[in-house]
PDB file of C-alpha atoms in Angstrom:
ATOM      1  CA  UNK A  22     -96.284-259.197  80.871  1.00 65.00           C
ATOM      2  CA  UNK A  23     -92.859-258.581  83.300  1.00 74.00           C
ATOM      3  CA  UNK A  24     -92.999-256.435  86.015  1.00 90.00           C
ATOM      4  CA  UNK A  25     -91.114-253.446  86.564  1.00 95.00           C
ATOM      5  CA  UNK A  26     -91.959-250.992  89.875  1.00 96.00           C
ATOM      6  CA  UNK A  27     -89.472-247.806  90.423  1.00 97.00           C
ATOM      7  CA  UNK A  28     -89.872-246.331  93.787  1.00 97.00           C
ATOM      8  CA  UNK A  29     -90.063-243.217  94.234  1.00 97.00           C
ATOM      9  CA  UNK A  30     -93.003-242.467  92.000  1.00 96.00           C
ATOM     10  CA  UNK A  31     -92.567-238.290  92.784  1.00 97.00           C
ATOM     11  CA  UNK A  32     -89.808-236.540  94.730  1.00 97.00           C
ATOM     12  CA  UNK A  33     -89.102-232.988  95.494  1.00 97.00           C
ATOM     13  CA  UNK A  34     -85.738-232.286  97.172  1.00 96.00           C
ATOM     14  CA  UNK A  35     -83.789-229.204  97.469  1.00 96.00           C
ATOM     15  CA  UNK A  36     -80.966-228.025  95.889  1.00 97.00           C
ATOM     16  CA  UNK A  37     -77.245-229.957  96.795  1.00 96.00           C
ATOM     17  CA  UNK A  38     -79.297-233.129  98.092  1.00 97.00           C
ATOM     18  CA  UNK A  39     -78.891-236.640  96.794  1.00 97.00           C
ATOM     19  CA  UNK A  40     -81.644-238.660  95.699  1.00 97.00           C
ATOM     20  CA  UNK A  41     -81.827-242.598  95.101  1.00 97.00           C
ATOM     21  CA  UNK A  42     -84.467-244.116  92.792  1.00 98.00           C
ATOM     22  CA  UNK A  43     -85.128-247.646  93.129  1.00 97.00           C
ATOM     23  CA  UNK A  44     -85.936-249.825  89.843  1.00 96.00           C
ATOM     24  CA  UNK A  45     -86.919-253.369  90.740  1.00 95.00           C
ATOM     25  CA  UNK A  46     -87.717-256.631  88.779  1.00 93.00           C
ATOM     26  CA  UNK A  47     -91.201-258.295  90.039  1.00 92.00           C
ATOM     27  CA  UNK A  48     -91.335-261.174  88.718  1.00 87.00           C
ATOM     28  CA  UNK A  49     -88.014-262.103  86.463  1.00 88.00           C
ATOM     29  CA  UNK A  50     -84.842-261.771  87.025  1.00 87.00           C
ATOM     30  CA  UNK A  51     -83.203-259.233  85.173  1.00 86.00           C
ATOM     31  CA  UNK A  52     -79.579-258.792  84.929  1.00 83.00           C
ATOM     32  CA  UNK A  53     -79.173-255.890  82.851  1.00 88.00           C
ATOM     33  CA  UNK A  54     -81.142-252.920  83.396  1.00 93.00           C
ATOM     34  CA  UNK A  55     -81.111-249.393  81.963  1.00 94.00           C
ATOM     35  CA  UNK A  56     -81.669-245.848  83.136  1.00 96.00           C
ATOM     36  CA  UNK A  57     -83.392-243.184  80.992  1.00 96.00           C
ATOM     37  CA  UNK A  58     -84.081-239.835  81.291  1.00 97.00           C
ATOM     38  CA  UNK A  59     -86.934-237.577  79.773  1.00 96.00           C
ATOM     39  CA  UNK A  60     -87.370-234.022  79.743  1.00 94.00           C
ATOM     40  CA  UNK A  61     -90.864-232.845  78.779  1.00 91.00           C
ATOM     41  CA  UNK A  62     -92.271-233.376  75.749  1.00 89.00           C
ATOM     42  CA  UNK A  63     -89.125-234.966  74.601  1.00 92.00           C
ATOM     43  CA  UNK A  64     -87.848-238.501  73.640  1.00 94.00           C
ATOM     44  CA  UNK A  65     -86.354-241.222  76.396  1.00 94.00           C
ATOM     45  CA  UNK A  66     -82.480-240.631  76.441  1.00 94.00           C
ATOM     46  CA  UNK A  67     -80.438-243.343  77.474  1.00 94.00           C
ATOM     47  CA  UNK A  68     -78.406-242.548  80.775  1.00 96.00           C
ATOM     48  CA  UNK A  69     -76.708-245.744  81.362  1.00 94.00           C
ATOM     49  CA  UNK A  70     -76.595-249.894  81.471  1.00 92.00           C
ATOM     50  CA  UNK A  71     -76.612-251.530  84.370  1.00 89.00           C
ATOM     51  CA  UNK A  72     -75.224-255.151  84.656  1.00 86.00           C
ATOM     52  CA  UNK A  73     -75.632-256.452  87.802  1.00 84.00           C
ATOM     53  CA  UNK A  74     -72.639-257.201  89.143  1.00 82.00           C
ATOM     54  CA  UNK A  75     -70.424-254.730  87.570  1.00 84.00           C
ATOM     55  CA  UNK A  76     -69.850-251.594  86.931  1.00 88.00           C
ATOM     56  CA  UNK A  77     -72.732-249.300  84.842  1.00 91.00           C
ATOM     57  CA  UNK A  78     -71.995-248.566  81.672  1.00 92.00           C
ATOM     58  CA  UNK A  79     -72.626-244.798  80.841  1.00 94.00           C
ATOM     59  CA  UNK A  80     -73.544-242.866  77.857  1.00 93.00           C
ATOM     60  CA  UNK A  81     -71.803-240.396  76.312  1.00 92.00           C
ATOM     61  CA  UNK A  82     -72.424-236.863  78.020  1.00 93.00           C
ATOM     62  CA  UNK A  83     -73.944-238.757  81.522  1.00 95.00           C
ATOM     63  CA  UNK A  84     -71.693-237.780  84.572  1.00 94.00           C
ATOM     64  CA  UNK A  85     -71.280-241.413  86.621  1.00 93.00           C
ATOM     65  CA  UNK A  86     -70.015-239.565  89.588  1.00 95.00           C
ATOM     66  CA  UNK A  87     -73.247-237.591  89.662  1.00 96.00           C
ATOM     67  CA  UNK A  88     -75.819-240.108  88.360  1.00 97.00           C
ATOM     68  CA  UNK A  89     -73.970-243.272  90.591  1.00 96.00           C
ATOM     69  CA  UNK A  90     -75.976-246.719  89.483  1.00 95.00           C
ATOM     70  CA  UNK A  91     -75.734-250.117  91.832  1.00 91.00           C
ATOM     71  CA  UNK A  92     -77.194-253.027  90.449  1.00 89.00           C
ATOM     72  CA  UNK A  93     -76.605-255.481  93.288  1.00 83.00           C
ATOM     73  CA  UNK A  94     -78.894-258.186  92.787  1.00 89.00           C
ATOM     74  CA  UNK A  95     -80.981-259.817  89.937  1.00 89.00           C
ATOM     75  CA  UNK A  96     -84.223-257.703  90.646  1.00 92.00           C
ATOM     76  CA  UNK A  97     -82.580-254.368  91.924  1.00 94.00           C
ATOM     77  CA  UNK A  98     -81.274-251.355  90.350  1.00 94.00           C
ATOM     78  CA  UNK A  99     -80.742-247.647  91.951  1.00 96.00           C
ATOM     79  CA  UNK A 100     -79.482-244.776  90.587  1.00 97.00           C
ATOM     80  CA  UNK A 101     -78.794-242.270  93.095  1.00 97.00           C
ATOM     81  CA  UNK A 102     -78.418-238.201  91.580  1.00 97.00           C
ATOM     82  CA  UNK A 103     -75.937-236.985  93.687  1.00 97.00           C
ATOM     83  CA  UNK A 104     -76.127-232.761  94.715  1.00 96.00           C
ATOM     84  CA  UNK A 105     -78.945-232.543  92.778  1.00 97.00           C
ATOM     85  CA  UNK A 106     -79.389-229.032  90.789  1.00 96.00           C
ATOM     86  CA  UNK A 107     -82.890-227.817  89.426  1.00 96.00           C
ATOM     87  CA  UNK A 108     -81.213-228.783  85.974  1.00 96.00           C
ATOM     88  CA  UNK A 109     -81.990-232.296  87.229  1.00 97.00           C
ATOM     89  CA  UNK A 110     -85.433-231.879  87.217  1.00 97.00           C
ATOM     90  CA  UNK A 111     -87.124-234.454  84.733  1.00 97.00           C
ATOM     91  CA  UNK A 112     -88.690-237.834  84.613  1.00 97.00           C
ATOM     92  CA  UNK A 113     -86.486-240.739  85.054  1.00 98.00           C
ATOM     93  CA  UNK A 114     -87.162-243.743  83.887  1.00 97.00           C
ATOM     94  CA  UNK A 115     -85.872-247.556  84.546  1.00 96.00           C
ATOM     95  CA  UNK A 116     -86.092-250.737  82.253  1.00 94.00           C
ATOM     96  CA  UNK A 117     -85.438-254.393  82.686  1.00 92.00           C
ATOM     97  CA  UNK A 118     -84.368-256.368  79.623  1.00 86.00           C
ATOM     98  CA  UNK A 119     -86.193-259.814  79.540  1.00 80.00           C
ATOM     99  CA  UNK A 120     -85.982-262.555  77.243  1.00 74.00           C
ATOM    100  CA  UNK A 121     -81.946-264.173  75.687  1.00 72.00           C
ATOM    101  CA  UNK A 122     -79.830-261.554  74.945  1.00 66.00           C
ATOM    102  CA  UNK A 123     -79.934-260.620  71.354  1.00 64.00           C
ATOM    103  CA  UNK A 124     -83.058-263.416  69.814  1.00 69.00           C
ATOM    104  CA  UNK A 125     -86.149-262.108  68.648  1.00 66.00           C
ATOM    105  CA  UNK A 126     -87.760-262.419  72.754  1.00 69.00           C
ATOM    106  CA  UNK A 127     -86.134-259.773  73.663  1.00 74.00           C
ATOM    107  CA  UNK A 128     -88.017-256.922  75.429  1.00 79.00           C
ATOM    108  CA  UNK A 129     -87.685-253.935  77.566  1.00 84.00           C
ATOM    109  CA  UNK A 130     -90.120-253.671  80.352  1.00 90.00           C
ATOM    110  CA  UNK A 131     -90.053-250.075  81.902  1.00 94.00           C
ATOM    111  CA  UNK A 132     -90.757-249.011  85.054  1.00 95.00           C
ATOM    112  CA  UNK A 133     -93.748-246.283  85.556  1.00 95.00           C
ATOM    113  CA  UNK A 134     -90.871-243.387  85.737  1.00 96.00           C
ATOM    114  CA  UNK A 135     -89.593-241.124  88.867  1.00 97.00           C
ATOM    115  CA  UNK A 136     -90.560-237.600  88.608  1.00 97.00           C
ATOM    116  CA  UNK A 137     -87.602-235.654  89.972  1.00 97.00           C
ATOM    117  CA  UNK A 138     -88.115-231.615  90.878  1.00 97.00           C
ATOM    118  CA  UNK A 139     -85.088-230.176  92.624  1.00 97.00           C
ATOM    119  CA  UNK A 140     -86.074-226.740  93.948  1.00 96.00           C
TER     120      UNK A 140
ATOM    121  CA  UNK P  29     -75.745-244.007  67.786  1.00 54.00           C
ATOM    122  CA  UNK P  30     -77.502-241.565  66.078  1.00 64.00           C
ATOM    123  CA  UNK P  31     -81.031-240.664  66.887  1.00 70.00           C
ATOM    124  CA  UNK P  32     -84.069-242.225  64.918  1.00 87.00           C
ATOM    125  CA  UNK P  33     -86.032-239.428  63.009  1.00 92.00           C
ATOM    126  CA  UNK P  34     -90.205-239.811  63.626  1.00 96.00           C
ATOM    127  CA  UNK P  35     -92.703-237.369  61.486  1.00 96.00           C
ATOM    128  CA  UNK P  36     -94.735-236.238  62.105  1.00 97.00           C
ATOM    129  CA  UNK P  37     -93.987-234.501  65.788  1.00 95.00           C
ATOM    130  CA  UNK P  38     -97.957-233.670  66.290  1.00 96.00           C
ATOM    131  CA  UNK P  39    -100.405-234.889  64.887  1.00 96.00           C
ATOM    132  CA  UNK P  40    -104.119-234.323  65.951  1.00 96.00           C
ATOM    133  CA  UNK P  41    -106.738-236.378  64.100  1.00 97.00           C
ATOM    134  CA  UNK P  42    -110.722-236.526  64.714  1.00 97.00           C
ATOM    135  CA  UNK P  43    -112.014-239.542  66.194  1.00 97.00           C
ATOM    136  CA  UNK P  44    -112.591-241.893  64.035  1.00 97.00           C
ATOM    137  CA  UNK P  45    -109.652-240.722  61.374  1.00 97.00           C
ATOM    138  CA  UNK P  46    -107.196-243.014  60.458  1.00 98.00           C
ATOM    139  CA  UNK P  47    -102.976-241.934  61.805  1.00 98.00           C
ATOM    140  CA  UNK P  48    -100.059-243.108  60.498  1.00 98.00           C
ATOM    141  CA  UNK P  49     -96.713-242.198  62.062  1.00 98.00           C
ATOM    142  CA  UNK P  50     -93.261-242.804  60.518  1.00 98.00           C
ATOM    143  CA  UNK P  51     -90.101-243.950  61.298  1.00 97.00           C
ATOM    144  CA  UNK P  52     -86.727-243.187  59.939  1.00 95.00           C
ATOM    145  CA  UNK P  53     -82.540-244.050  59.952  1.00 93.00           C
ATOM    146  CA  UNK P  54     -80.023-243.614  58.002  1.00 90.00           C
ATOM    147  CA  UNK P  55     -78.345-246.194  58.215  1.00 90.00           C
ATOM    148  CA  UNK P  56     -79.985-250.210  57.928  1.00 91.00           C
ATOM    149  CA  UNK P  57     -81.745-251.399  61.233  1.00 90.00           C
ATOM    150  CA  UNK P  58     -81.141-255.242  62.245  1.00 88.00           C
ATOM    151  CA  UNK P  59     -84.616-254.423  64.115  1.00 89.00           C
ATOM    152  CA  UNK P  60     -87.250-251.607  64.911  1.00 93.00           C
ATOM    153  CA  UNK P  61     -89.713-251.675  68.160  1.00 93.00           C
ATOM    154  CA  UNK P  62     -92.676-249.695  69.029  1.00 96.00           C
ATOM    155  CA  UNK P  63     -93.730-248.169  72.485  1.00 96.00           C
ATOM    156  CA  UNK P  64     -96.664-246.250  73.326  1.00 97.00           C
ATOM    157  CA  UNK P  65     -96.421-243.520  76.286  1.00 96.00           C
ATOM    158  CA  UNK P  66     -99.439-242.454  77.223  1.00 96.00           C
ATOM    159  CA  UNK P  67     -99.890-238.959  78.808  1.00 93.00           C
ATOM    160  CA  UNK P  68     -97.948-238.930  82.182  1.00 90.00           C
ATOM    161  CA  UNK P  69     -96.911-242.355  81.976  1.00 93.00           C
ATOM    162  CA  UNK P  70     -94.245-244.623  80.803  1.00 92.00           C
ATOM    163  CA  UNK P  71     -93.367-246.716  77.637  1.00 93.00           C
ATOM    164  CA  UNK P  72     -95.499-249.666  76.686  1.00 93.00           C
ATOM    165  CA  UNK P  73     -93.908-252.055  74.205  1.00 91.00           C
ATOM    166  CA  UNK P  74     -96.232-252.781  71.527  1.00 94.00           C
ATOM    167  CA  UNK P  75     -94.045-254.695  68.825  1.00 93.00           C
ATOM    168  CA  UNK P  76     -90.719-255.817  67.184  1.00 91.00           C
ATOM    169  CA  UNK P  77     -89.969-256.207  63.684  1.00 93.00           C
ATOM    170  CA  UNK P  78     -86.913-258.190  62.322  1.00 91.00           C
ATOM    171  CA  UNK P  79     -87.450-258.777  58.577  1.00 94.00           C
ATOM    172  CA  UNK P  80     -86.836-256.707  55.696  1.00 96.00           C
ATOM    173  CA  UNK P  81     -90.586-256.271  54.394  1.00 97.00           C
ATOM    174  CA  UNK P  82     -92.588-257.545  57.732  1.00 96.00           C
ATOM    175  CA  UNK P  83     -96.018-256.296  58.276  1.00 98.00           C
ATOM    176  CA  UNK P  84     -98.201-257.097  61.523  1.00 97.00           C
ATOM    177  CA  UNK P  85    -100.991-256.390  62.573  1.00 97.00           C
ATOM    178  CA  UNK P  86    -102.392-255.858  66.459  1.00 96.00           C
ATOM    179  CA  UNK P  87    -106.172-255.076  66.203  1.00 97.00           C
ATOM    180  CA  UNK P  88    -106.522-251.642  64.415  1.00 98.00           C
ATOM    181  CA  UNK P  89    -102.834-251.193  64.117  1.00 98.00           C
ATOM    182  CA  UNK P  90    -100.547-251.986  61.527  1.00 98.00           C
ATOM    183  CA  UNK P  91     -96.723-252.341  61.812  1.00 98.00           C
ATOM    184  CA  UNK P  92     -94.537-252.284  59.030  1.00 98.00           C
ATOM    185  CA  UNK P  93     -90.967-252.288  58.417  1.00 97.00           C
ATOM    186  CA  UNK P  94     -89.144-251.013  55.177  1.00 97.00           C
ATOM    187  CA  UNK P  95     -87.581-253.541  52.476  1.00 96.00           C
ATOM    188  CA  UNK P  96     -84.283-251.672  52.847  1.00 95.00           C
ATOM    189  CA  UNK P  97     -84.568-252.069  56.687  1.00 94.00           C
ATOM    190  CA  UNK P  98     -84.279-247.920  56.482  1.00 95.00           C
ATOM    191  CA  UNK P  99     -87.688-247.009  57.694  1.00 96.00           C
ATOM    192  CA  UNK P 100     -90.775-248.470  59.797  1.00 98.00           C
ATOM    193  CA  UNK P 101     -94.637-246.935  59.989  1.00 98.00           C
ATOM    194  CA  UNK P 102     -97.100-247.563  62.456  1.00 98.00           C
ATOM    195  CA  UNK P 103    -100.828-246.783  61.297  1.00 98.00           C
ATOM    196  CA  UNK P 104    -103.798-246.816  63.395  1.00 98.00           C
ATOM    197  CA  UNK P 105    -107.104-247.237  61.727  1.00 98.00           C
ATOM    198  CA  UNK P 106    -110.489-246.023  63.204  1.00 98.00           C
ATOM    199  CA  UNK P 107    -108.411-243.903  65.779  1.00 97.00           C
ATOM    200  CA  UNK P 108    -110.238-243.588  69.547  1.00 96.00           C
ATOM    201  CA  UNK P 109    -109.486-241.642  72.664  1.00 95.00           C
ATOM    202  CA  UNK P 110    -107.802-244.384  74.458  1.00 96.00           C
ATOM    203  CA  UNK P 111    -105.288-244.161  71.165  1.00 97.00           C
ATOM    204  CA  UNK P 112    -104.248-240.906  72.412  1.00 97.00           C
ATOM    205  CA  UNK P 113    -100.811-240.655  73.898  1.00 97.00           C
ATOM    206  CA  UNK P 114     -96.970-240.342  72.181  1.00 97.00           C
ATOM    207  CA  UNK P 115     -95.431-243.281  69.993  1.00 98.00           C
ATOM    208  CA  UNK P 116     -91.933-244.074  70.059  1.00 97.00           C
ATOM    209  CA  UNK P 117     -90.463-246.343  67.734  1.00 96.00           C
ATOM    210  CA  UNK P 118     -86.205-247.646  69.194  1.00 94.00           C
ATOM    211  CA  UNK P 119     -84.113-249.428  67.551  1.00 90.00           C
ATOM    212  CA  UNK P 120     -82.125-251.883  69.510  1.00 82.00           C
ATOM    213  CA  UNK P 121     -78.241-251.817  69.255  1.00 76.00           C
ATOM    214  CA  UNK P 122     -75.777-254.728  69.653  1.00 64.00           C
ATOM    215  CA  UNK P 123     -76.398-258.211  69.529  1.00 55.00           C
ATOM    216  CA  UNK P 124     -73.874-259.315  71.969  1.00 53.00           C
ATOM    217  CA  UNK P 125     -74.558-259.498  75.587  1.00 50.00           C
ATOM    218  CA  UNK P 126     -74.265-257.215  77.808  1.00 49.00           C
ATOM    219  CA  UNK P 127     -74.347-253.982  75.104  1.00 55.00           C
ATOM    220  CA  UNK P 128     -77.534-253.979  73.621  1.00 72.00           C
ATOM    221  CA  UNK P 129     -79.770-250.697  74.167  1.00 82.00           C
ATOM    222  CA  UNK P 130     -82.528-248.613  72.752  1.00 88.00           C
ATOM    223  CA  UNK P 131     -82.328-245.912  71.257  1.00 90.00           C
ATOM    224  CA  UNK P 132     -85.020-244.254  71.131  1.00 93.00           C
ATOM    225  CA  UNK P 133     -86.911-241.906  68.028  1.00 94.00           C
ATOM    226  CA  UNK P 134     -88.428-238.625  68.608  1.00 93.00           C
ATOM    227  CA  UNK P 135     -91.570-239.671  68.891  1.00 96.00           C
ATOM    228  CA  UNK P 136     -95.171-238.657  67.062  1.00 97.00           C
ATOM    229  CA  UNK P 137     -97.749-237.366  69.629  1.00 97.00           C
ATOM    230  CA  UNK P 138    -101.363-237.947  68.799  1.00 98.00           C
ATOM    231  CA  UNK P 139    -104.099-236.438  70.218  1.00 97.00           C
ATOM    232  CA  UNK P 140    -107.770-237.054  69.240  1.00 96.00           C
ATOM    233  CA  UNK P 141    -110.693-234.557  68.791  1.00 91.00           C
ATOM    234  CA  UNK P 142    -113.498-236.481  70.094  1.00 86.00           C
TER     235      UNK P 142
END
């Protein structure tokens, strides 16, 4: 199956720090991409969509000024958590949609997930 | 969207024991997927269903999705330790480009007692 790395695989940054997480595309292209975000022993929550090329779209309740998303090629997503807070802590998670938008091909390849602890 | 219910939350099963997890919405699905996570690592997609009634199969597990495109169940038969880890079932939203996303359920965490 598709590729998906996310680099970093841990970080631990201090409080008021930015952090970038890289999502990339191995072996497709993938122009849409989405972020996620999972606390422990919770579900995935959708943070945003990525469309390379323009502007993320954000969910409900997701800050874009503090979570800021670039997806400026066909293989490359990054969210970057801006001033991070300990409330920031969790795992985050990228995906990269392969297959025609909308037929039955369709699939989600995720990353392995970015372990975020803000201390 | 609103959240896809999963029961049950925990479920911890002997090896060997057969677990079914299940899948719920309100409102009709146009599809239903199904990840695995295991523990400390990320989603694996396992399977998408599209039709009102479908049932597959992948080895030991069986997917099925409702008649009234409502509800979905995954069961495992003969479960074993490498079974262990959380199942997510998503639906996807959107069929036109550039707006579809998962949303995920709440996911049914198995653990096995060897």
């Amino acid at each position: 199956g598709a590729v998906v790395s996310q680099h970093p695989s841990r970080v631990i940054c201090k409080s008021g720090t930015s952090v970038k997480i890289e999502c990339r595309s191995l072996d497709f292209q993938a122009t849409t991409m989405f972020w996620y975000r999972q606390f422990p022993k919770q579900s995935l929550m959708l943070m945003a969509t990525s469309n390379e090329g323009s502007k993320a779209t954000y969910e409900q309740g997701v800050e874009k000024d503090k979570f800021l998303i670039n997806h400026a090629s066909l293989t490359l997503s990054t969210l970057t958590v801006t001033s991070a807070h300990p409330e920031d802590s969790s795992f985050y998670i990228c995906s990269a949609r392969a297959g025609h938008p909308g037929s039955p091909e369709e699939t989600q390849y995720f990353g392995p997930g970015t372990r975020l602890l803000v201390l | 969207g609103q959240q896809v219910m999963q029961i049950p939350q925990y479920q911890h099963v002997q090896e060997g024991e057969d677990f079914t997890t299940y899948c719920n919405s309100s409102t009709t699905l146009s599809n239903i997927q199904w990840y695995k996570q295991r523990p400390g690592g990320h989603p694996v997609f396992l399977i998408q269903l599209v039709k009102s009634g479908e049932v597959k199969k992948q080895k030991r597990l069986t997917f099925q999705f409702g008649e009234a495109k409502k509800n979905s169940s995954l069961h495992i038969t003969a479960t074993q330790t490498t079974d262990v880890g959380t199942y997510f079932c998503a639906r996807r939203d959107g069929r036109n480009f550039g707006n579809e996303k998962l949303t995920f359920g709440t996911g049914t965490r198995l653990t096995i007692i060897p």
